[in-house]
Every structure is written in C-alpha cells, then in structure tokens.
PDB file of C-alpha atoms in Angstrom:
ATOM      1  CA  UNK Z   1      -8.543 -33.159   3.177  1.00 56.00           C
ATOM      2  CA  UNK Z   2      -8.285 -34.631  -0.323  1.00 63.00           C
ATOM      3  CA  UNK Z   3      -6.382 -32.943  -3.151  1.00 58.00           C
ATOM      4  CA  UNK Z   4      -9.717 -32.070  -4.736  1.00 63.00           C
ATOM      5  CA  UNK Z   5     -10.937 -30.430  -1.524  1.00 63.00           C
ATOM      6  CA  UNK Z   6      -7.650 -28.554  -1.150  1.00 65.00           C
ATOM      7  CA  UNK Z   7      -7.941 -27.205  -4.703  1.00 70.00           C
ATOM      8  CA  UNK Z   8     -11.490 -26.046  -4.021  1.00 78.00           C
ATOM      9  CA  UNK Z   9     -10.356 -24.177  -0.904  1.00 77.00           C
ATOM     10  CA  UNK Z  10      -7.406 -22.688  -2.798  1.00 73.00           C
ATOM     11  CA  UNK Z  11      -9.612 -21.480  -5.664  1.00 78.00           C
ATOM     12  CA  UNK Z  12     -12.206 -20.065  -3.284  1.00 83.00           C
ATOM     13  CA  UNK Z  13      -9.439 -18.282  -1.385  1.00 83.00           C
ATOM     14  CA  UNK Z  14      -8.263 -16.615  -4.608  1.00 81.00           C
ATOM     15  CA  UNK Z  15     -11.789 -15.628  -5.565  1.00 84.00           C
ATOM     16  CA  UNK Z  16     -12.547 -14.134  -2.155  1.00 86.00           C
ATOM     17  CA  UNK Z  17      -9.246 -12.268  -2.079  1.00 86.00           C
ATOM     18  CA  UNK Z  18      -9.992 -10.690  -5.437  1.00 84.00           C
ATOM     19  CA  UNK Z  19     -13.424  -9.652  -4.171  1.00 87.00           C
ATOM     20  CA  UNK Z  20     -12.134  -7.930  -1.034  1.00 90.00           C
ATOM     21  CA  UNK Z  21      -9.271  -6.342  -2.988  1.00 88.00           C
ATOM     22  CA  UNK Z  22     -11.749  -4.766  -5.391  1.00 85.00           C
ATOM     23  CA  UNK Z  23     -14.370  -3.842  -2.803  1.00 87.00           C
ATOM     24  CA  UNK Z  24     -12.376  -3.034   0.335  1.00 93.00           C
ATOM     25  CA  UNK Z  25      -8.565  -2.942   0.215  1.00 94.00           C
ATOM     26  CA  UNK Z  26      -8.402  -0.725  -2.870  1.00 91.00           C
ATOM     27  CA  UNK Z  27     -10.531   1.836  -1.007  1.00 94.00           C
ATOM     28  CA  UNK Z  28      -7.699   2.172   1.519  1.00 96.00           C
ATOM     29  CA  UNK Z  29      -5.317   2.766  -1.395  1.00 95.00           C
ATOM     30  CA  UNK Z  30      -4.693   6.033  -3.269  1.00 94.00           C
ATOM     31  CA  UNK Z  31      -2.836   6.452  -6.575  1.00 92.00           C
ATOM     32  CA  UNK Z  32      -0.271   9.278  -6.400  1.00 93.00           C
ATOM     33  CA  UNK Z  33       0.571  11.287  -9.517  1.00 89.00           C
ATOM     34  CA  UNK Z  34       2.341  14.419 -10.673  1.00 88.00           C
ATOM     35  CA  UNK Z  35       1.542  16.884 -13.435  1.00 79.00           C
ATOM     36  CA  UNK Z  36       4.101  18.629 -15.623  1.00 76.00           C
ATOM     37  CA  UNK Z  37       3.203  20.667 -18.669  1.00 73.00           C
ATOM     38  CA  UNK Z  38      -0.341  19.387 -18.441  1.00 72.00           C
ATOM     39  CA  UNK Z  39       0.745  15.739 -18.580  1.00 76.00           C
ATOM     40  CA  UNK Z  40      -0.223  13.503 -15.666  1.00 81.00           C
ATOM     41  CA  UNK Z  41       2.407  10.979 -14.672  1.00 83.00           C
ATOM     42  CA  UNK Z  42       1.701   8.062 -12.300  1.00 86.00           C
ATOM     43  CA  UNK Z  43       4.223   7.914  -9.458  1.00 91.00           C
ATOM     44  CA  UNK Z  44       3.064   5.173  -7.118  1.00 92.00           C
ATOM     45  CA  UNK Z  45       0.460   4.333  -4.513  1.00 94.00           C
ATOM     46  CA  UNK Z  46      -0.206   5.172  -0.883  1.00 96.00           C
ATOM     47  CA  UNK Z  47      -2.324   3.994   2.042  1.00 97.00           C
ATOM     48  CA  UNK Z  48      -4.976   6.385   3.393  1.00 97.00           C
ATOM     49  CA  UNK Z  49      -5.006   6.621   7.201  1.00 96.00           C
ATOM     50  CA  UNK Z  50      -7.049   8.450   9.857  1.00 94.00           C
ATOM     51  CA  UNK Z  51      -6.554   8.508  13.609  1.00 89.00           C
ATOM     52  CA  UNK Z  52      -7.159  11.016  16.407  1.00 84.00           C
ATOM     53  CA  UNK Z  53      -8.287  13.757  14.059  1.00 85.00           C
ATOM     54  CA  UNK Z  54      -5.311  13.469  11.697  1.00 89.00           C
ATOM     55  CA  UNK Z  55      -5.327  12.218   8.119  1.00 93.00           C
ATOM     56  CA  UNK Z  56      -2.246  10.817   6.391  1.00 94.00           C
ATOM     57  CA  UNK Z  57      -1.266   9.072   3.198  1.00 96.00           C
ATOM     58  CA  UNK Z  58       1.637   6.669   3.763  1.00 93.00           C
ATOM     59  CA  UNK Z  59       3.886   5.917   0.822  1.00 96.00           C
ATOM     60  CA  UNK Z  60       7.485   5.217  -0.150  1.00 95.00           C
ATOM     61  CA  UNK Z  61       9.713   8.282   0.214  1.00 94.00           C
ATOM     62  CA  UNK Z  62      11.215   7.905  -3.265  1.00 93.00           C
ATOM     63  CA  UNK Z  63       7.718   8.163  -4.776  1.00 93.00           C
ATOM     64  CA  UNK Z  64       7.191  11.752  -3.621  1.00 92.00           C
ATOM     65  CA  UNK Z  65      10.520  13.365  -2.742  1.00 87.00           C
ATOM     66  CA  UNK Z  66      11.290  14.773  -6.210  1.00 81.00           C
ATOM     67  CA  UNK Z  67       7.726  15.858  -6.991  1.00 79.00           C
ATOM     68  CA  UNK Z  68       6.535  18.960  -5.097  1.00 71.00           C
ATOM     69  CA  UNK Z  69       3.242  18.946  -7.030  1.00 80.00           C
ATOM     70  CA  UNK Z  70       1.295  15.807  -6.235  1.00 90.00           C
ATOM     71  CA  UNK Z  71      -2.246  15.012  -7.237  1.00 90.00           C
ATOM     72  CA  UNK Z  72      -4.802  12.313  -6.531  1.00 92.00           C
ATOM     73  CA  UNK Z  73      -8.237  11.339  -7.776  1.00 88.00           C
ATOM     74  CA  UNK Z  74     -10.922  12.873  -5.571  1.00 88.00           C
ATOM     75  CA  UNK Z  75     -14.709  12.550  -5.453  1.00 89.00           C
ATOM     76  CA  UNK Z  76     -15.141  15.373  -7.989  1.00 83.00           C
ATOM     77  CA  UNK Z  77     -11.993  14.950 -10.077  1.00 84.00           C
ATOM     78  CA  UNK Z  78      -8.279  15.596  -9.753  1.00 86.00           C
ATOM     79  CA  UNK Z  79      -7.084  17.187  -6.485  1.00 90.00           C
ATOM     80  CA  UNK Z  80      -3.670  18.778  -5.987  1.00 90.00           C
ATOM     81  CA  UNK Z  81      -1.915  18.008  -2.703  1.00 92.00           C
ATOM     82  CA  UNK Z  82      -0.304  21.326  -1.861  1.00 85.00           C
ATOM     83  CA  UNK Z  83       0.303  23.672   1.070  1.00 79.00           C
ATOM     84  CA  UNK Z  84      -1.622  24.452   3.245  1.00 83.00           C
ATOM     85  CA  UNK Z  85      -3.715  21.299   2.760  1.00 88.00           C
ATOM     86  CA  UNK Z  86      -0.864  18.807   2.487  1.00 90.00           C
ATOM     87  CA  UNK Z  87       2.620  18.556   3.963  1.00 87.00           C
ATOM     88  CA  UNK Z  88       5.176  15.830   3.379  1.00 89.00           C
ATOM     89  CA  UNK Z  89       7.169  14.403   6.271  1.00 88.00           C
ATOM     90  CA  UNK Z  90       9.857  11.762   5.975  1.00 87.00           C
ATOM     91  CA  UNK Z  91      10.624   8.979   8.396  1.00 84.00           C
ATOM     92  CA  UNK Z  92      13.141  10.128  11.045  1.00 79.00           C
ATOM     93  CA  UNK Z  93      15.352   7.175  10.087  1.00 81.00           C
ATOM     94  CA  UNK Z  94      16.623   8.179   6.648  1.00 79.00           C
ATOM     95  CA  UNK Z  95      17.498   4.565   5.874  1.00 84.00           C
ATOM     96  CA  UNK Z  96      13.801   3.718   5.729  1.00 89.00           C
ATOM     97  CA  UNK Z  97      12.058   4.539   2.457  1.00 93.00           C
ATOM     98  CA  UNK Z  98       8.852   5.858   4.030  1.00 93.00           C
ATOM     99  CA  UNK Z  99       7.027   9.196   3.743  1.00 93.00           C
ATOM    100  CA  UNK Z 100       3.900  10.617   5.350  1.00 92.00           C
ATOM    101  CA  UNK Z 101       1.635  13.085   3.566  1.00 93.00           C
ATOM    102  CA  UNK Z 102      -0.215  14.972   6.294  1.00 91.00           C
ATOM    103  CA  UNK Z 103      -3.578  16.266   5.077  1.00 93.00           C
ATOM    104  CA  UNK Z 104      -5.727  19.049   6.444  1.00 91.00           C
ATOM    105  CA  UNK Z 105      -8.900  17.881   8.153  1.00 92.00           C
ATOM    106  CA  UNK Z 106     -11.039  19.352   5.378  1.00 94.00           C
ATOM    107  CA  UNK Z 107      -9.109  17.590   2.618  1.00 95.00           C
ATOM    108  CA  UNK Z 108      -8.952  14.336   4.565  1.00 95.00           C
ATOM    109  CA  UNK Z 109     -12.698  14.393   5.181  1.00 96.00           C
ATOM    110  CA  UNK Z 110     -13.337  15.170   1.512  1.00 96.00           C
ATOM    111  CA  UNK Z 111     -11.174  12.262   0.337  1.00 96.00           C
ATOM    112  CA  UNK Z 112     -13.067  10.044   2.781  1.00 97.00           C
ATOM    113  CA  UNK Z 113     -16.108  10.445   0.543  1.00 96.00           C
ATOM    114  CA  UNK Z 114     -14.310   8.267  -2.010  1.00 94.00           C
ATOM    115  CA  UNK Z 115     -11.731   6.341   0.020  1.00 96.00           C
ATOM    116  CA  UNK Z 116     -11.945   4.484   3.314  1.00 96.00           C
ATOM    117  CA  UNK Z 117      -9.075   5.412   5.650  1.00 97.00           C
ATOM    118  CA  UNK Z 118      -7.572   2.597   7.679  1.00 96.00           C
ATOM    119  CA  UNK Z 119      -7.069   3.155  11.407  1.00 93.00           C
ATOM    120  CA  UNK Z 120      -4.551   1.788  13.881  1.00 90.00           C
ATOM    121  CA  UNK Z 121      -6.895  -1.119  14.541  1.00 93.00           C
ATOM    122  CA  UNK Z 122      -6.215  -2.152  10.940  1.00 95.00           C
ATOM    123  CA  UNK Z 123      -2.473  -2.592  11.672  1.00 94.00           C
ATOM    124  CA  UNK Z 124      -0.697  -5.748  12.779  1.00 94.00           C
ATOM    125  CA  UNK Z 125       2.603  -4.836  14.409  1.00 91.00           C
ATOM    126  CA  UNK Z 126       5.692  -7.066  14.352  1.00 85.00           C
ATOM    127  CA  UNK Z 127       4.163  -9.951  12.435  1.00 92.00           C
ATOM    128  CA  UNK Z 128       6.574 -12.861  11.974  1.00 91.00           C
ATOM    129  CA  UNK Z 129       6.458 -13.976   8.309  1.00 90.00           C
ATOM    130  CA  UNK Z 130       5.429 -17.508   7.374  1.00 87.00           C
ATOM    131  CA  UNK Z 131       5.970 -19.379   4.104  1.00 84.00           C
ATOM    132  CA  UNK Z 132       2.394 -19.436   2.838  1.00 81.00           C
ATOM    133  CA  UNK Z 133       0.394 -17.438   0.271  1.00 81.00           C
ATOM    134  CA  UNK Z 134      -1.005 -14.947   2.758  1.00 88.00           C
ATOM    135  CA  UNK Z 135       0.644 -11.704   1.632  1.00 93.00           C
ATOM    136  CA  UNK Z 136      -1.147  -9.340  -0.712  1.00 92.00           C
ATOM    137  CA  UNK Z 137       0.050  -6.157  -2.393  1.00 92.00           C
ATOM    138  CA  UNK Z 138      -2.814  -4.020  -3.671  1.00 91.00           C
ATOM    139  CA  UNK Z 139      -1.964  -0.895  -5.649  1.00 90.00           C
ATOM    140  CA  UNK Z 140      -2.383   1.071  -8.844  1.00 83.00           C
ATOM    141  CA  UNK Z 141       0.358   0.292 -11.398  1.00 76.00           C
ATOM    142  CA  UNK Z 142       1.224   3.099 -13.784  1.00 67.00           C
ATOM    143  CA  UNK Z 143       0.103   1.084 -16.791  1.00 60.00           C
ATOM    144  CA  UNK Z 144      -3.445   1.019 -15.388  1.00 60.00           C
ATOM    145  CA  UNK Z 145      -3.824   4.766 -14.781  1.00 66.00           C
ATOM    146  CA  UNK Z 146      -5.633   6.686 -17.525  1.00 66.00           C
ATOM    147  CA  UNK Z 147      -6.390  10.411 -17.695  1.00 65.00           C
ATOM    148  CA  UNK Z 148      -9.700  11.536 -19.187  1.00 63.00           C
ATOM    149  CA  UNK Z 149     -10.693  15.181 -18.807  1.00 60.00           C
ATOM    150  CA  UNK Z 150     -10.647  16.133 -15.145  1.00 59.00           C
ATOM    151  CA  UNK Z 151     -10.927  12.533 -14.012  1.00 62.00           C
ATOM    152  CA  UNK Z 152      -8.619   9.567 -13.851  1.00 66.00           C
ATOM    153  CA  UNK Z 153      -9.535   6.018 -14.719  1.00 70.00           C
ATOM    154  CA  UNK Z 154      -7.795   3.734 -12.256  1.00 72.00           C
ATOM    155  CA  UNK Z 155      -7.566  -0.028 -11.904  1.00 73.00           C
ATOM    156  CA  UNK Z 156      -5.826  -1.847  -9.078  1.00 78.00           C
ATOM    157  CA  UNK Z 157      -3.645  -4.932  -9.234  1.00 83.00           C
ATOM    158  CA  UNK Z 158      -3.491  -7.608  -6.545  1.00 85.00           C
ATOM    159  CA  UNK Z 159      -0.340  -9.623  -5.907  1.00 86.00           C
ATOM    160  CA  UNK Z 160      -0.685 -12.714  -3.716  1.00 86.00           C
ATOM    161  CA  UNK Z 161       2.801 -13.838  -2.724  1.00 87.00           C
ATOM    162  CA  UNK Z 162       4.839 -15.895  -0.263  1.00 89.00           C
ATOM    163  CA  UNK Z 163       7.390 -14.642   2.209  1.00 93.00           C
ATOM    164  CA  UNK Z 164      10.975 -15.236   1.150  1.00 94.00           C
ATOM    165  CA  UNK Z 165      13.042 -17.807   3.088  1.00 93.00           C
ATOM    166  CA  UNK Z 166      15.622 -16.763   5.667  1.00 94.00           C
ATOM    167  CA  UNK Z 167      18.509 -17.125   3.220  1.00 95.00           C
ATOM    168  CA  UNK Z 168      17.092 -14.235   1.144  1.00 95.00           C
ATOM    169  CA  UNK Z 169      16.892 -11.959   4.199  1.00 96.00           C
ATOM    170  CA  UNK Z 170      20.486 -12.881   5.004  1.00 96.00           C
ATOM    171  CA  UNK Z 171      21.700 -12.460   1.418  1.00 96.00           C
ATOM    172  CA  UNK Z 172      20.273  -8.933   1.099  1.00 95.00           C
ATOM    173  CA  UNK Z 173      21.056  -8.046   4.733  1.00 95.00           C
ATOM    174  CA  UNK Z 174      17.458  -7.083   5.474  1.00 94.00           C
ATOM    175  CA  UNK Z 175      16.549  -7.705   9.140  1.00 93.00           C
ATOM    176  CA  UNK Z 176      13.120  -9.241   9.655  1.00 92.00           C
ATOM    177  CA  UNK Z 177      12.476  -6.633  12.330  1.00 91.00           C
ATOM    178  CA  UNK Z 178      12.585  -3.900   9.669  1.00 93.00           C
ATOM    179  CA  UNK Z 179      11.470  -5.511   6.399  1.00 95.00           C
ATOM    180  CA  UNK Z 180       9.270  -8.095   4.758  1.00 96.00           C
ATOM    181  CA  UNK Z 181      10.734  -9.807   1.703  1.00 96.00           C
ATOM    182  CA  UNK Z 182       8.407 -11.503  -0.767  1.00 93.00           C
ATOM    183  CA  UNK Z 183       9.168 -14.141  -3.351  1.00 88.00           C
ATOM    184  CA  UNK Z 184       8.437 -12.849  -6.872  1.00 79.00           C
ATOM    185  CA  UNK Z 185       8.673 -16.307  -8.453  1.00 64.00           C
ATOM    186  CA  UNK Z 186       5.171 -17.233  -7.366  1.00 52.00           C
ATOM    187  CA  UNK Z 187       1.688 -16.455  -8.636  1.00 54.00           C
ATOM    188  CA  UNK Z 188      -0.492 -13.391  -8.469  1.00 58.00           C
ATOM    189  CA  UNK Z 189      -4.096 -12.713  -9.546  1.00 55.00           C
ATOM    190  CA  UNK Z 190      -5.392 -11.408 -12.843  1.00 54.00           C
ATOM    191  CA  UNK Z 191      -8.456  -9.182 -13.238  1.00 52.00           C
ATOM    192  CA  UNK Z 192     -10.744 -12.200 -12.930  1.00 56.00           C
ATOM    193  CA  UNK Z 193      -9.222 -13.420  -9.684  1.00 55.00           C
ATOM    194  CA  UNK Z 194      -7.375 -16.297 -11.336  1.00 60.00           C
ATOM    195  CA  UNK Z 195      -3.710 -17.016 -10.526  1.00 60.00           C
ATOM    196  CA  UNK Z 196      -1.015 -16.315 -13.104  1.00 59.00           C
ATOM    197  CA  UNK Z 197       2.752 -15.848 -13.104  1.00 60.00           C
ATOM    198  CA  UNK Z 198       3.722 -12.713 -11.199  1.00 55.00           C
ATOM    199  CA  UNK Z 199       5.055  -9.778 -13.204  1.00 61.00           C
ATOM    200  CA  UNK Z 200       6.865  -6.694 -11.975  1.00 65.00           C
ATOM    201  CA  UNK Z 201       4.558  -4.375  -9.965  1.00 72.00           C
ATOM    202  CA  UNK Z 202       5.890  -1.293 -11.734  1.00 71.00           C
ATOM    203  CA  UNK Z 203       4.362   1.894 -10.376  1.00 76.00           C
ATOM    204  CA  UNK Z 204       2.970   0.293  -7.214  1.00 88.00           C
ATOM    205  CA  UNK Z 205       5.664   1.513  -4.811  1.00 93.00           C
ATOM    206  CA  UNK Z 206       4.124   2.838  -1.611  1.00 95.00           C
ATOM    207  CA  UNK Z 207       1.094   0.547  -1.619  1.00 95.00           C
ATOM    208  CA  UNK Z 208       0.183  -1.552   1.406  1.00 96.00           C
ATOM    209  CA  UNK Z 209       1.326  -5.060   2.217  1.00 96.00           C
ATOM    210  CA  UNK Z 210      -1.618  -6.884   3.758  1.00 96.00           C
ATOM    211  CA  UNK Z 211      -1.698 -10.115   5.733  1.00 96.00           C
ATOM    212  CA  UNK Z 212      -4.680 -12.175   4.579  1.00 94.00           C
ATOM    213  CA  UNK Z 213      -6.379 -14.621   6.950  1.00 91.00           C
ATOM    214  CA  UNK Z 214      -9.399 -16.812   6.421  1.00 87.00           C
ATOM    215  CA  UNK Z 215     -11.791 -18.994   8.335  1.00 86.00           C
ATOM    216  CA  UNK Z 216     -14.598 -21.264   7.206  1.00 83.00           C
ATOM    217  CA  UNK Z 217     -17.872 -20.823   9.059  1.00 82.00           C
ATOM    218  CA  UNK Z 218     -20.865 -22.984   8.119  1.00 77.00           C
ATOM    219  CA  UNK Z 219     -19.113 -23.943   4.867  1.00 78.00           C
ATOM    220  CA  UNK Z 220     -18.617 -20.280   3.952  1.00 83.00           C
ATOM    221  CA  UNK Z 221     -15.129 -18.796   3.646  1.00 88.00           C
ATOM    222  CA  UNK Z 222     -14.569 -15.431   5.292  1.00 90.00           C
ATOM    223  CA  UNK Z 223     -11.402 -13.396   4.682  1.00 91.00           C
ATOM    224  CA  UNK Z 224      -9.903 -10.664   6.830  1.00 93.00           C
ATOM    225  CA  UNK Z 225      -6.862  -8.467   6.291  1.00 96.00           C
ATOM    226  CA  UNK Z 226      -4.421  -6.368   8.319  1.00 97.00           C
ATOM    227  CA  UNK Z 227      -1.773  -3.891   7.199  1.00 97.00           C
ATOM    228  CA  UNK Z 228       1.735  -5.137   7.988  1.00 97.00           C
ATOM    229  CA  UNK Z 229       3.975  -3.101   5.669  1.00 96.00           C
ATOM    230  CA  UNK Z 230       4.527  -0.513   2.941  1.00 96.00           C
ATOM    231  CA  UNK Z 231       5.929  -1.822  -0.349  1.00 96.00           C
ATOM    232  CA  UNK Z 232       9.070   0.069  -1.367  1.00 95.00           C
ATOM    233  CA  UNK Z 233      11.050  -1.744  -4.053  1.00 92.00           C
ATOM    234  CA  UNK Z 234      11.708  -4.709  -6.288  1.00 90.00           C
ATOM    235  CA  UNK Z 235      15.176  -6.156  -5.740  1.00 90.00           C
ATOM    236  CA  UNK Z 236      16.825  -7.576  -8.846  1.00 86.00           C
ATOM    237  CA  UNK Z 237      19.656  -9.952  -8.114  1.00 86.00           C
ATOM    238  CA  UNK Z 238      20.277 -13.545  -7.205  1.00 88.00           C
ATOM    239  CA  UNK Z 239      16.759 -13.644  -5.764  1.00 89.00           C
ATOM    240  CA  UNK Z 240      13.941 -11.721  -7.448  1.00 87.00           C
ATOM    241  CA  UNK Z 241      12.327 -10.183  -4.410  1.00 90.00           C
ATOM    242  CA  UNK Z 242       9.908  -7.480  -3.304  1.00 93.00           C
ATOM    243  CA  UNK Z 243      10.742  -5.491  -0.182  1.00 95.00           C
ATOM    244  CA  UNK Z 244       8.299  -3.797   2.202  1.00 96.00           C
ATOM    245  CA  UNK Z 245       9.006  -1.754   5.322  1.00 95.00           C
ATOM    246  CA  UNK Z 246       7.532  -3.180   8.517  1.00 95.00           C
ATOM    247  CA  UNK Z 247       4.428  -1.237   9.535  1.00 94.00           C
ATOM    248  CA  UNK Z 248       5.822  -0.894  13.076  1.00 91.00           C
ATOM    249  CA  UNK Z 249       8.221   1.741  11.696  1.00 88.00           C
ATOM    250  CA  UNK Z 250       5.289   3.542  10.083  1.00 87.00           C
ATOM    251  CA  UNK Z 251       3.517   3.427  13.435  1.00 84.00           C
ATOM    252  CA  UNK Z 252       6.502   5.119  15.114  1.00 81.00           C
ATOM    253  CA  UNK Z 253       6.663   7.663  12.297  1.00 80.00           C
ATOM    254  CA  UNK Z 254       2.990   8.516  12.788  1.00 80.00           C
ATOM    255  CA  UNK Z 255       3.668   9.380  16.406  1.00 76.00           C
ATOM    256  CA  UNK Z 256       6.532  11.697  15.429  1.00 75.00           C
ATOM    257  CA  UNK Z 257       4.564  13.337  12.606  1.00 74.00           C
ATOM    258  CA  UNK Z 258       1.540  13.777  14.862  1.00 72.00           C
ATOM    259  CA  UNK Z 259       3.682  15.522  17.460  1.00 71.00           C
ATOM    260  CA  UNK Z 260       5.111  17.865  14.841  1.00 67.00           C
ATOM    261  CA  UNK Z 261       1.695  18.429  13.283  1.00 65.00           C
ATOM    262  CA  UNK Z 262       0.219  19.604  16.550  1.00 59.00           C
ATOM    263  CA  UNK Z 263       3.215  21.908  17.026  1.00 57.00           C
ATOM    264  CA  UNK Z 264       3.100  23.331  13.520  1.00 54.00           C
ATOM    265  CA  UNK Z 265      -0.616  22.950  12.799  1.00 53.00           C
ATOM    266  CA  UNK Z 266      -0.036  23.843   9.178  1.00 46.00           C
ATOM    267  CA  UNK Z 267       1.824  27.026  10.055  1.00 49.00           C
ATOM    268  CA  UNK Z 268       5.210  26.226   8.538  1.00 47.00           C
ATOM    269  CA  UNK Z 269       6.612  24.808   5.339  1.00 41.00           C
ATOM    270  CA  UNK Z 270       7.629  21.205   4.739  1.00 45.00           C
ATOM    271  CA  UNK Z 271      10.513  19.826   6.715  1.00 43.00           C
TER     272      UNK Z 271
END
C-alpha cells in the first residue's frame, strides 16, 4: 500500500467513525445531569443497557454519588431518575469507579424510544489493548449541553485515541486486567469528522470506551464497534492519560445488581 493509499484509508476511517458515532454509538449514550434551584448542571455520561428484562445506565460512580436527583433527556423532555423508577447501585469492589442505575421496566422502555440500549452481545470482554487508533470515547461534554425550556440540546464528542504503552500502566500501577489507559497526546475528531489535537474530555466521565474495527468489502469500508470499558478519569501527571474500567468488571457488577434487583424488585431504598 502506498502512502497515498494509506492516507485515503485513514481519512475514510475517520469519516466512517464520525458517521457511526453520530448515528449509532451516541444512541447508546445518555447525558446525566442534576438540577438545583432550577439550574441544570451536566454531570457526565452513561451507557444505556438492556438484558433479560432489566434496564441499566452504566456510569462512573463519582458522577452520581453526590447527586440524589438525576435527570436525563427523554423522548418528551427532561425526565427525573428517582425512586421507584430508578435505583443506584455501586460496584461491589469500592476501588472501581463504576455505578449502575437500575431503571424500572416502564422507564427503560420509554427511554428506548429515544435511545438504543446495548446488550451483552455488544460487549467484548478482556480485550488486550494494542497500540493503534482503534479506541473511541463517545460522550456528552458539559460544554455541549444546553437547556431550553423543558428540553435539552445535546451534542456528542468523539475521541479516537491509542492505548498507552506498558510503561504508563506500570507508572500509574493500573493492571491491564482492570483498566484501559489511553494516550491523550494523540488526535481526536472535530464535528466534521476531521482529526485535531485532543483536548480534555471534561464532563464525559461515565461514557463508553468502544473498540472500533473495520473491514473493506468490495472497496467499501465497513466499521463495527464493541463496548470494552467505562471512562472514569483523566490522569494528570508524567503521562497525560485517560483511564477506563474494563467492561468485564461491569459485566460482573450487572450479575450482582440483577440478583439484588430480583430480590428487592423496587421494594427498598438505595443501597
């Protein structure tokens, strides 16, 4: 492949990624907000999930733990996530910054009119990171959330990044079995799908980390994506890095939350 051909593939890859981010991945993603004194404040993002009759929103625990009144954009306007239609559970391992918002079936089905919940078949467990531009964060940064009447105007951002080298995992003592670390010195995509220098994804905590794959069939590029993690934090230090929790831990947390949900069935308060 010549350099010219490689550039064409690279540019087409960016364009296709932007298309599926806008048309598909962002429909798995929900902006989480709070309201105090009538003022809506963006908190972060979450991934909408449905399996075996249960609906969840996955997010980072720090996004929701100090905000008992959460709200999201629904098909008909702002919706409050409150008891008995929403309960917050935290990952059994307190070291992991992951939370699960369990939704009632009615609320989950209603949100499905606007969002597309991902299922377990959309997960890739225990992926081993590689040093290529195949990792996408898609979420709603606070700067791109606007409140107008009873509706919110939202715009997603897409970050296309490389996995960090082993020395970064070692430096920050983050085992690859638990975390994905991403290099923030690379490029991301602007609103037109063109690459530009990555900036801080402020307000996107809790959004999904997606592994992007592509194949070329009859000279047409086709992209696919799988959820491999939940973005939790930007690490400032020797290496400017983004950290995401491995989706395998979310998978285990789902099983625990599902067990508790069937026991409680919305009959008790948060725990």
